[in-house]
Short mmCIF file of C-alpha atoms in Angstrom, two decimals:
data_model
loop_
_atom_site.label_atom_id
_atom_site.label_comp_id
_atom_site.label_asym_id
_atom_site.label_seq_id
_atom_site.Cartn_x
_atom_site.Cartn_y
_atom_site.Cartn_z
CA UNK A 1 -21.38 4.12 -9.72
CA UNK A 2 -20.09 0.45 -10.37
CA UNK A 3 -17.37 0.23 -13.24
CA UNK A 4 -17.31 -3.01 -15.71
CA UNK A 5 -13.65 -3.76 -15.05
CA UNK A 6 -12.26 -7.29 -16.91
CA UNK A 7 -9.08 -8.94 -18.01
CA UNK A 8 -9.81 -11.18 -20.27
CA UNK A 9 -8.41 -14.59 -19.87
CA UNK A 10 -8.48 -13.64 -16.16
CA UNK A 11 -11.45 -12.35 -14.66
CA UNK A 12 -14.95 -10.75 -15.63
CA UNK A 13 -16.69 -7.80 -14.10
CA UNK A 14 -18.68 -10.58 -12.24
CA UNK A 15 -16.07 -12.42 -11.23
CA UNK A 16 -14.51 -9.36 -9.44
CA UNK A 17 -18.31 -8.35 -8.12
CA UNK A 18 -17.88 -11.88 -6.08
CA UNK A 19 -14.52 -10.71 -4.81
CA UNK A 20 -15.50 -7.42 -3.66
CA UNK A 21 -18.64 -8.97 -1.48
CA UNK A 22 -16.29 -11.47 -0.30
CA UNK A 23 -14.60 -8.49 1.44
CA UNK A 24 -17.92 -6.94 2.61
CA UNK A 25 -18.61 -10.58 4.43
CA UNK A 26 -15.92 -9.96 6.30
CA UNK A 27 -16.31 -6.07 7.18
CA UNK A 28 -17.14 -5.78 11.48
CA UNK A 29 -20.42 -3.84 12.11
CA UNK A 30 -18.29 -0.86 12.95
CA UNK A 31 -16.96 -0.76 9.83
CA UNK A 32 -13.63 -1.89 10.73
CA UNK A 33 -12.14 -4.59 7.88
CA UNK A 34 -10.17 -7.21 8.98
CA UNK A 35 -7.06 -9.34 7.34
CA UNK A 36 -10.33 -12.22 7.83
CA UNK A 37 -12.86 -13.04 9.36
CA UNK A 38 -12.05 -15.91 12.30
CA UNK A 39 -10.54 -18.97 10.95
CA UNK A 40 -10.54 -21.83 13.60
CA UNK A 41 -11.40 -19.37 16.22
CA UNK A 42 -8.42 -17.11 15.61
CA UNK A 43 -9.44 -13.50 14.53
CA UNK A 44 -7.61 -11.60 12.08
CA UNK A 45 -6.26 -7.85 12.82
CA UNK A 46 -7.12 -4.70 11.55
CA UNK A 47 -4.92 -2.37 10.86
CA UNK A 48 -5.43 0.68 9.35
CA UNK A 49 -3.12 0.09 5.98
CA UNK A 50 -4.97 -3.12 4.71
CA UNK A 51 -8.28 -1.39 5.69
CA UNK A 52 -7.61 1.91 2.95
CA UNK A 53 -6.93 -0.60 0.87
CA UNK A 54 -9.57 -2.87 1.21
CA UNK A 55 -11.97 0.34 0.60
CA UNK A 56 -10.22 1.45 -2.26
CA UNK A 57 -11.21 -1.82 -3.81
CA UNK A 58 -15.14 -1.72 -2.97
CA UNK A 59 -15.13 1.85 -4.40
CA UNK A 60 -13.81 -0.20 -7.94
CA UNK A 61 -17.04 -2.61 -7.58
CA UNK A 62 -19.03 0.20 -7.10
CA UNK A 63 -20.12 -1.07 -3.17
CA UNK A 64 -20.04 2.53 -1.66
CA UNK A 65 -21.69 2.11 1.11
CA UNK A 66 -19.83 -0.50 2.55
CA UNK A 67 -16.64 1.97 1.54
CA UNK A 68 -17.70 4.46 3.24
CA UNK A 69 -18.44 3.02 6.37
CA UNK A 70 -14.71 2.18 6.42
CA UNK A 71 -13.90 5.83 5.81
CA UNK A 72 -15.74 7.00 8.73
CA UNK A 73 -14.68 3.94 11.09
CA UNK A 74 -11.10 5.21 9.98
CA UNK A 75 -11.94 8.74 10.83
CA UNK A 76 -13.74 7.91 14.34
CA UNK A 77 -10.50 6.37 15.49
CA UNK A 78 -7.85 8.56 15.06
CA UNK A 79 -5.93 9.97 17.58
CA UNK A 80 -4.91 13.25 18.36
CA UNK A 81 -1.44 12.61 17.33
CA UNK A 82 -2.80 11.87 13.53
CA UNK A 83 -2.09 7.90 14.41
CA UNK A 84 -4.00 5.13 13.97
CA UNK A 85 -2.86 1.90 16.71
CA UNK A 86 -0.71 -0.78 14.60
CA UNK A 87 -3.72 -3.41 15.04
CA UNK A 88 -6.59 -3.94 16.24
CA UNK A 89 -8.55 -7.63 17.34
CA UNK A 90 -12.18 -7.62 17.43
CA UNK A 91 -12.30 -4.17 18.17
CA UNK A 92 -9.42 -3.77 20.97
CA UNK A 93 -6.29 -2.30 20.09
CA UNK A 94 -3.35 -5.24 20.61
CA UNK A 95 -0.56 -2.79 19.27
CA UNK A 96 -0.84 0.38 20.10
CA UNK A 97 2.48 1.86 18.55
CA UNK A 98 1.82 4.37 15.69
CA UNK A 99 2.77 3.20 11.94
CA UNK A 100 4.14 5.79 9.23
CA UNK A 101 3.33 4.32 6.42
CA UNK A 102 -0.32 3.43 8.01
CA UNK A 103 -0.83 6.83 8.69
CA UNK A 104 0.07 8.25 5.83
CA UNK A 105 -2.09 6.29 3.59
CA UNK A 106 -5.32 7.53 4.37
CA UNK A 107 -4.16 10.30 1.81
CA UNK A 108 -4.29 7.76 -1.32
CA UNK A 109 -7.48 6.54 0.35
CA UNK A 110 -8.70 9.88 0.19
CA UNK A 111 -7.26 11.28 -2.94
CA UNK A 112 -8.80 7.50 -4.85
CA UNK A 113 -12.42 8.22 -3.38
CA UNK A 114 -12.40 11.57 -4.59
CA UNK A 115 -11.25 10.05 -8.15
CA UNK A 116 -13.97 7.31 -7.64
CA UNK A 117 -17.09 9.62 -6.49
CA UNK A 118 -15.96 13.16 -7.13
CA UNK A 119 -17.35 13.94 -3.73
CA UNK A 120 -16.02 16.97 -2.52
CA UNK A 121 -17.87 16.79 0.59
CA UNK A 122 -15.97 13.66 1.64
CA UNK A 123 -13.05 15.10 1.18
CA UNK A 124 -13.11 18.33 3.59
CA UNK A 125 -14.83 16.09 6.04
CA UNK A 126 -11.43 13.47 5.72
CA UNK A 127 -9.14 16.26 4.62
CA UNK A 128 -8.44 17.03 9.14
CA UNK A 129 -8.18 13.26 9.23
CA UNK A 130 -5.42 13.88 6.42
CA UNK A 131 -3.62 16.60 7.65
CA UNK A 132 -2.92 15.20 11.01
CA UNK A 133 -1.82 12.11 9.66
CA UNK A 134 0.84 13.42 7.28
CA UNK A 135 1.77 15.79 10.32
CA UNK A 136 2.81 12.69 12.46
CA UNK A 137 4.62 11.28 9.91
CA UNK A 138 6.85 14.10 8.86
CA UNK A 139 7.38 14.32 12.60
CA UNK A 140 9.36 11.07 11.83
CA UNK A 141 11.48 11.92 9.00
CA UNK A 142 15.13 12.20 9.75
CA UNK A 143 16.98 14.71 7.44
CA UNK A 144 18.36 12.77 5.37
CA UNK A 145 14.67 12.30 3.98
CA UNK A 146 13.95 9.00 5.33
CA UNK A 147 11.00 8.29 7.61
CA UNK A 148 11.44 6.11 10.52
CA UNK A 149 8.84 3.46 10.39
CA UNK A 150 7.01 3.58 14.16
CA UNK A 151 6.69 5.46 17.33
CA UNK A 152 6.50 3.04 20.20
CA UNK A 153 3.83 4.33 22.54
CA UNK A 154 6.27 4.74 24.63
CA UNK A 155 6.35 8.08 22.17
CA UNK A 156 10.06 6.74 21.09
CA UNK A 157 10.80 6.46 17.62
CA UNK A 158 12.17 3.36 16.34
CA UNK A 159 15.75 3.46 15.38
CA UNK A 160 15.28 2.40 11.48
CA UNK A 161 13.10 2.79 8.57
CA UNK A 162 11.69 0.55 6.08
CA UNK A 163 12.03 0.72 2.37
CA UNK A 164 8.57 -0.50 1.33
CA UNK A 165 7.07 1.42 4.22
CA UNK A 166 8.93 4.38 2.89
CA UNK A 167 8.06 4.05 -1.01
CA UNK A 168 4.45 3.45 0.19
CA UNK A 169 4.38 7.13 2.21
CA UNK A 170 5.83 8.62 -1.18
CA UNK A 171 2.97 8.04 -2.92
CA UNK A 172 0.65 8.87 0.14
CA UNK A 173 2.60 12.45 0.35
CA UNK A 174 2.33 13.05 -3.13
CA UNK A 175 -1.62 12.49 -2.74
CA UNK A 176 -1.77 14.37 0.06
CA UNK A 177 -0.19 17.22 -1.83
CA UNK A 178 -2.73 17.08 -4.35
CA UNK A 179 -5.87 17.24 -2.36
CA UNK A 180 -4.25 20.56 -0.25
CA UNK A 181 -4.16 21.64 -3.57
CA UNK A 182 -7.37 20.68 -4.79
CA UNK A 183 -8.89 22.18 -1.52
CA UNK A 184 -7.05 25.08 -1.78
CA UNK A 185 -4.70 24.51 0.88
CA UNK A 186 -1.51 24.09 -0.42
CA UNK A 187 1.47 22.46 1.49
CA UNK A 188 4.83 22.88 -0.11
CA UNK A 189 6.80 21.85 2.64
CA UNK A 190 4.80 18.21 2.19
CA UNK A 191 6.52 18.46 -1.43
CA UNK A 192 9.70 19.25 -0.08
CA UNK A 193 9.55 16.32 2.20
CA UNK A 194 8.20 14.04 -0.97
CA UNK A 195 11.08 15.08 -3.10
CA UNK A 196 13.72 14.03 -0.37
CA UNK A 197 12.15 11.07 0.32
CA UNK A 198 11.68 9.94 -2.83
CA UNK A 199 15.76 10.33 -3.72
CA UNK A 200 16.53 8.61 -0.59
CA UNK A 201 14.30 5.77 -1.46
CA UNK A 202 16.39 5.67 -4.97
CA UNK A 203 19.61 6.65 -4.11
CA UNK A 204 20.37 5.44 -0.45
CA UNK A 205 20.17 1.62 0.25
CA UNK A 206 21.87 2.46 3.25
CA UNK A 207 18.84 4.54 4.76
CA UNK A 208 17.22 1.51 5.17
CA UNK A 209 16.87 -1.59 6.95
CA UNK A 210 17.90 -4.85 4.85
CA UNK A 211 14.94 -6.54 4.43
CA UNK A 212 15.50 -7.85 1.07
CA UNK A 213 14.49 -11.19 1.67
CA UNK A 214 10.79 -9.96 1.60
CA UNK A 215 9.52 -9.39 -2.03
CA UNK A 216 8.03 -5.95 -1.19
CA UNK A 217 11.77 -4.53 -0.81
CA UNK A 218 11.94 -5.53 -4.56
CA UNK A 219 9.33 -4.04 -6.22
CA UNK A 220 7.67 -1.34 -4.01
CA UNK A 221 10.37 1.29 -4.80
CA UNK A 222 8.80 0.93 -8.13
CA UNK A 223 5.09 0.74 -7.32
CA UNK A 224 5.36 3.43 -5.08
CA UNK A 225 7.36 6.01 -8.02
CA UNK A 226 10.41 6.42 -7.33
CA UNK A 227 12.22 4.19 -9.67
CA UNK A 228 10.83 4.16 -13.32
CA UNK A 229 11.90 4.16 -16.71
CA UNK A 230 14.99 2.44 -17.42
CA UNK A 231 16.03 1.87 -13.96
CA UNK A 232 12.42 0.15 -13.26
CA UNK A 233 13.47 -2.33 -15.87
CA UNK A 234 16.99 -3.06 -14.34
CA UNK A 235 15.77 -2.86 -10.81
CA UNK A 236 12.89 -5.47 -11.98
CA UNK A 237 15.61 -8.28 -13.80
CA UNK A 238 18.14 -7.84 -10.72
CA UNK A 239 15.92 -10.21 -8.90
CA UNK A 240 13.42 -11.32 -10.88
CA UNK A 241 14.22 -15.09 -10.50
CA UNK A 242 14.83 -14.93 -7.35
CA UNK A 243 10.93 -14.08 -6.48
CA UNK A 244 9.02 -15.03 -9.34
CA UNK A 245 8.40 -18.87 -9.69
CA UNK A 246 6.87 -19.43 -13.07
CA UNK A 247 3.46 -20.58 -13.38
CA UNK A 248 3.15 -19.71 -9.59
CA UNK A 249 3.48 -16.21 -8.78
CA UNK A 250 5.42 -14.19 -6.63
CA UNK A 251 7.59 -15.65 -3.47
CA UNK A 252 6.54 -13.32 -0.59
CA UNK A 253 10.13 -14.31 1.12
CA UNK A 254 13.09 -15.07 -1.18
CA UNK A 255 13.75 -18.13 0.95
CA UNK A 256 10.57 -19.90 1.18
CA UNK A 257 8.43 -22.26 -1.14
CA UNK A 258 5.36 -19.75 -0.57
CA UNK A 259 3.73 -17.49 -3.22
CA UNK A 260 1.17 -14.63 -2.61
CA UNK A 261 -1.84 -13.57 -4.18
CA UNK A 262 -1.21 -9.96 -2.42
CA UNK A 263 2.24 -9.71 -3.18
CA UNK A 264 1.71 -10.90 -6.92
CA UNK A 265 -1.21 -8.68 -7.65
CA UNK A 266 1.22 -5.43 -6.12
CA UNK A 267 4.08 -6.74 -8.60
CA UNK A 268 1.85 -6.30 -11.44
CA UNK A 269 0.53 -2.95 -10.87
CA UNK A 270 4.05 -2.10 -10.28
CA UNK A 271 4.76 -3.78 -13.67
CA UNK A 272 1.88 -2.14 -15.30
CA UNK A 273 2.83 1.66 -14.07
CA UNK A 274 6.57 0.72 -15.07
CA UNK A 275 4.88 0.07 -18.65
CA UNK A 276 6.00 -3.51 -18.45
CA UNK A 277 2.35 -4.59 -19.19
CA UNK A 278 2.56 -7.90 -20.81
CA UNK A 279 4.48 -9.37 -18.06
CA UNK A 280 1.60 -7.57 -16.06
CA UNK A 281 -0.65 -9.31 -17.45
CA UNK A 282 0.87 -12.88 -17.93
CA UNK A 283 1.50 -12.59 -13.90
CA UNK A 284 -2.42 -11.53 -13.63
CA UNK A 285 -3.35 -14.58 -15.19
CA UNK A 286 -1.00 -16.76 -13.26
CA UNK A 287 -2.02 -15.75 -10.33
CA UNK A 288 -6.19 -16.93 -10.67
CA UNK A 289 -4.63 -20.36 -9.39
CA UNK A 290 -5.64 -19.01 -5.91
CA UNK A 291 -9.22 -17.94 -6.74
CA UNK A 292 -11.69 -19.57 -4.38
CA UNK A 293 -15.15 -20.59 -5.90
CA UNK A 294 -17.06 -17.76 -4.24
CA UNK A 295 -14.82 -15.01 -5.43
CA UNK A 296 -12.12 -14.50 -2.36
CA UNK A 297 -8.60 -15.50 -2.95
CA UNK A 298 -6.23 -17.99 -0.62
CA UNK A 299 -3.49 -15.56 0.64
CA UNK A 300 -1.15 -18.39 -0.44
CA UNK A 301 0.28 -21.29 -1.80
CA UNK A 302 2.78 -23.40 -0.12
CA UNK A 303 4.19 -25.25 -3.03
CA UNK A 304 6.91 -27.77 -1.79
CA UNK A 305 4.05 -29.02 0.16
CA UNK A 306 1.14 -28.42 -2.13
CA UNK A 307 -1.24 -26.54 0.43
CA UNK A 308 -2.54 -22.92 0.60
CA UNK A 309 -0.87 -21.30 3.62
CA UNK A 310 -1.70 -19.43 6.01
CA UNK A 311 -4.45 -21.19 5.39
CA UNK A 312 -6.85 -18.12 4.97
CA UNK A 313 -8.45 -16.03 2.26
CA UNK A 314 -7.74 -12.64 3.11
CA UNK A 315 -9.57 -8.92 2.67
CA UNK A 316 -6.23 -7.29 1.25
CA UNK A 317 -5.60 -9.99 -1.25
CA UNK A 318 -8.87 -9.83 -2.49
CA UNK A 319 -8.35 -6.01 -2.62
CA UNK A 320 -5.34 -6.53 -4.16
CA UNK A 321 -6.84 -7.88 -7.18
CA UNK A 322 -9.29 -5.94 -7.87
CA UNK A 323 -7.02 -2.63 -7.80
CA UNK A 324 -4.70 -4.89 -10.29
CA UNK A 325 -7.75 -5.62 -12.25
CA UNK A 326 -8.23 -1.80 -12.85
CA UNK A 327 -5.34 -0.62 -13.15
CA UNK A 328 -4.68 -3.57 -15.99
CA UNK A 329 -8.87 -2.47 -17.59
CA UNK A 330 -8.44 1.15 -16.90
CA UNK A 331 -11.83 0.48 -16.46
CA UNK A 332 -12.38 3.74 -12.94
CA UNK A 333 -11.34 6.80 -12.51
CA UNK A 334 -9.06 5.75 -9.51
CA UNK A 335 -7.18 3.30 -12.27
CA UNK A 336 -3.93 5.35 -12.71
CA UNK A 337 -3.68 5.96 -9.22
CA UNK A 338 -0.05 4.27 -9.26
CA UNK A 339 0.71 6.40 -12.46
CA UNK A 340 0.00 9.76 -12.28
CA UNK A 341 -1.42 11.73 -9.32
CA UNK A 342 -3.35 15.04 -10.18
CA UNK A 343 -2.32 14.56 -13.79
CA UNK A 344 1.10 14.44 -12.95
CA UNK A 345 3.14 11.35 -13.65
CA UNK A 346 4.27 10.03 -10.24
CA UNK A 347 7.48 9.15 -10.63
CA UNK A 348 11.30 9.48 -9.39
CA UNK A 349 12.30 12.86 -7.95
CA UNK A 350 14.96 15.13 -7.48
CA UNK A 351 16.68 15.80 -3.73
CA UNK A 352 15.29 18.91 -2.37
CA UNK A 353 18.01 19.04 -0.02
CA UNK A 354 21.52 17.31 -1.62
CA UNK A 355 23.86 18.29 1.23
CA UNK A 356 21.23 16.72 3.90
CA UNK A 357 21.24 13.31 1.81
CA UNK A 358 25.17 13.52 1.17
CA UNK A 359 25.08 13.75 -2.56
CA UNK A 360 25.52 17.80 -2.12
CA UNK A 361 29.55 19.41 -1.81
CA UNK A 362 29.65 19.49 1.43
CA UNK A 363 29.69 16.61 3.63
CA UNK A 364 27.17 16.01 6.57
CA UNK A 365 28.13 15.87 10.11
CA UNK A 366 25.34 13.91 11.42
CA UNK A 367 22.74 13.12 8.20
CA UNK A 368 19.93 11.67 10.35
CA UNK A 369 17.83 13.05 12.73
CA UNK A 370 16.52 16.47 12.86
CA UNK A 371 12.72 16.28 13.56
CA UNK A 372 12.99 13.71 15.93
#
């Protein structure tokens, strides 16, 4: 089924039909998509993040096939510790260290294309897939409730985790707690480990590494759920001049003269499920600048020296697009995915472990590492 998503002064349903084939183009016969297809000679990477992504948007345009055949690439390479390899090039792994938050998105990959199709069949055959990837990545939260953001392959854990990286696997956990239910499977202690992380995210700057240069530390806490309401709008004005250059779009570092298509699209879905929707939109419609004339999007525009840059027109910006495009129209079932999750509003929540975090009575000897 193809849905007629639009925004008007933005796109059209056949505008974003040209988008979504622009990502097909670029899709390897194994079903693998990459950030782009070579540019100069100089393939882009696959990794396994971008690719959910990138399928989540041609299940919006109603291009199926082409989804699925991501879905099962996805599947087919998974290793036994529930990891995917950090990237891929033309098929070969180049970094082979295990991602958290890549893992752990396969569950709103999943949890969307059951939205999308209603296929229950795809599920139980991902739902293994799913369960081994959330199991490596709650085998790299420390107690405090953060989640360190690699193992080496080495089979080391870094020493750090990332905020974005972290308020991505929130929503992933909370998706994969909804399809254990939906299969009738249930996994509280995935919950448990949702709730903590999501406080930490909120509460505890210090759980993370600064990387608040990058645009993503802004706004993903919000995107992700665990700031909204109220503190969505004050975490949103704390900074927003610093990223958002009017008439442009979003900066993708605070300290260069470079906005993002990706970046800007993320902003306003995180805008639109923080209910700040005009802004959404205004930012939507800024950001067409970057539209190519066969439907794919520059990645970027360098604007001190008036050129796109990198220089290519990427899979997960186009993706990026389309998924603000829907969530804008409402147009799919897979629209409110960054609002509610199994009819539940995905939002902040509650520590399920205070004293762990430091916010209980008692105070923590060593609040870090238990599972590690």
């Amino acid at each position: 089924m193809r849905f007629e998503v639009t925004v008007p002064g933005a796109v059209t349903a056949a505008d974003l039909q040209a988008t979504a084939r622009s990502i097909v183009a670029q899709q390897e016969p194994s079903g693998a998509i990459p950030w782009f297809s070579p540019v100069d000679d100089v393939p882009g990477h696959v990794d396994a993040w971008n690719h959910i992504e990138a399928a989540m948007a041609l299940s919006v345009a109603g291009l199926h096939g082409p989804a699925r055949r991501a879905y099962e690439w996805l599947r087919s390479v998974q290793r036994p510790d529930g990891s995917w390899p950090a990237k891929w090039v033309l098929g070969q792994v180049t970094e082979p260290g295990g991602e958290s938050n890549h893992a752990a998105y396969v569950a709103v990959g999943v949890w969307h294309e059951l939205l999308m199709t209603g296929d229950d069949g795809f599920v139980r055959r991902m739902w293994p897939a799913v369960r081994r990837a959330i199991e490596f990545v709650l085998g790299l939260q420390t107690r405090r409730g953060e989640i360190i953001w690699i193992r080496h392959e080495s089979g080391e854990p870094a020493d750090h985790a990332l905020l974005t990286g972290c308020s991505s696997i929130y929503q992933s956990l909370r998706c994969a707690v909804a399809l254990g239910e939906h299969l009738g499977e249930p996994q509280p202690d995935w919950e448990l480990a949702a709730d903590q992380l999501g406080h930490v995210v909120a509460k505890h700057p210090e759980a993370f590494a600064d990387k608040s240069r990058f645009s993503m530390d802004w706004y993903y806490p919000v995107l992700g759920g665990p700031i909204r309401g109220e503190a969505a709008a004050r975490h949103f004005a704390a900074h927003w001049d610093t990223f958002v250059v009017p008439g442009l779009g979003c900066r993708c570092v605070s300290d260069q003269p470079w906005v993002t298509a990706a970046e800007s699209c993320e902003l306003v879905m995180a805008l639109d499920a923080a209910g700040e929707r005009e802004k959404a939109l205004e930012l939507f419609r800024t950001i067409q600048h970057l539209r190519h004339e066969d439907g794919s999007y520059w990645t970027g525009w360098q604007f001190e020296n008036r050129r796109h840059f990198p220089g290519d027109r990427s899979t997960y910006t186009a993706a990026a697009v389309i998924l603000a495009a829907d969530a804008l129209a409402g147009s799919s079932p897979g629209s409110r995915i960054f609002k509610e999750i199994a009819g539940r509003p995905l939002g902040p929540s509650a520590a399920a472990d205070p004293i762990a975090c430091g916010c209980g009575l008692l105070p923590v000897a060593n609040p870090v590492r238990t599972r590690l």
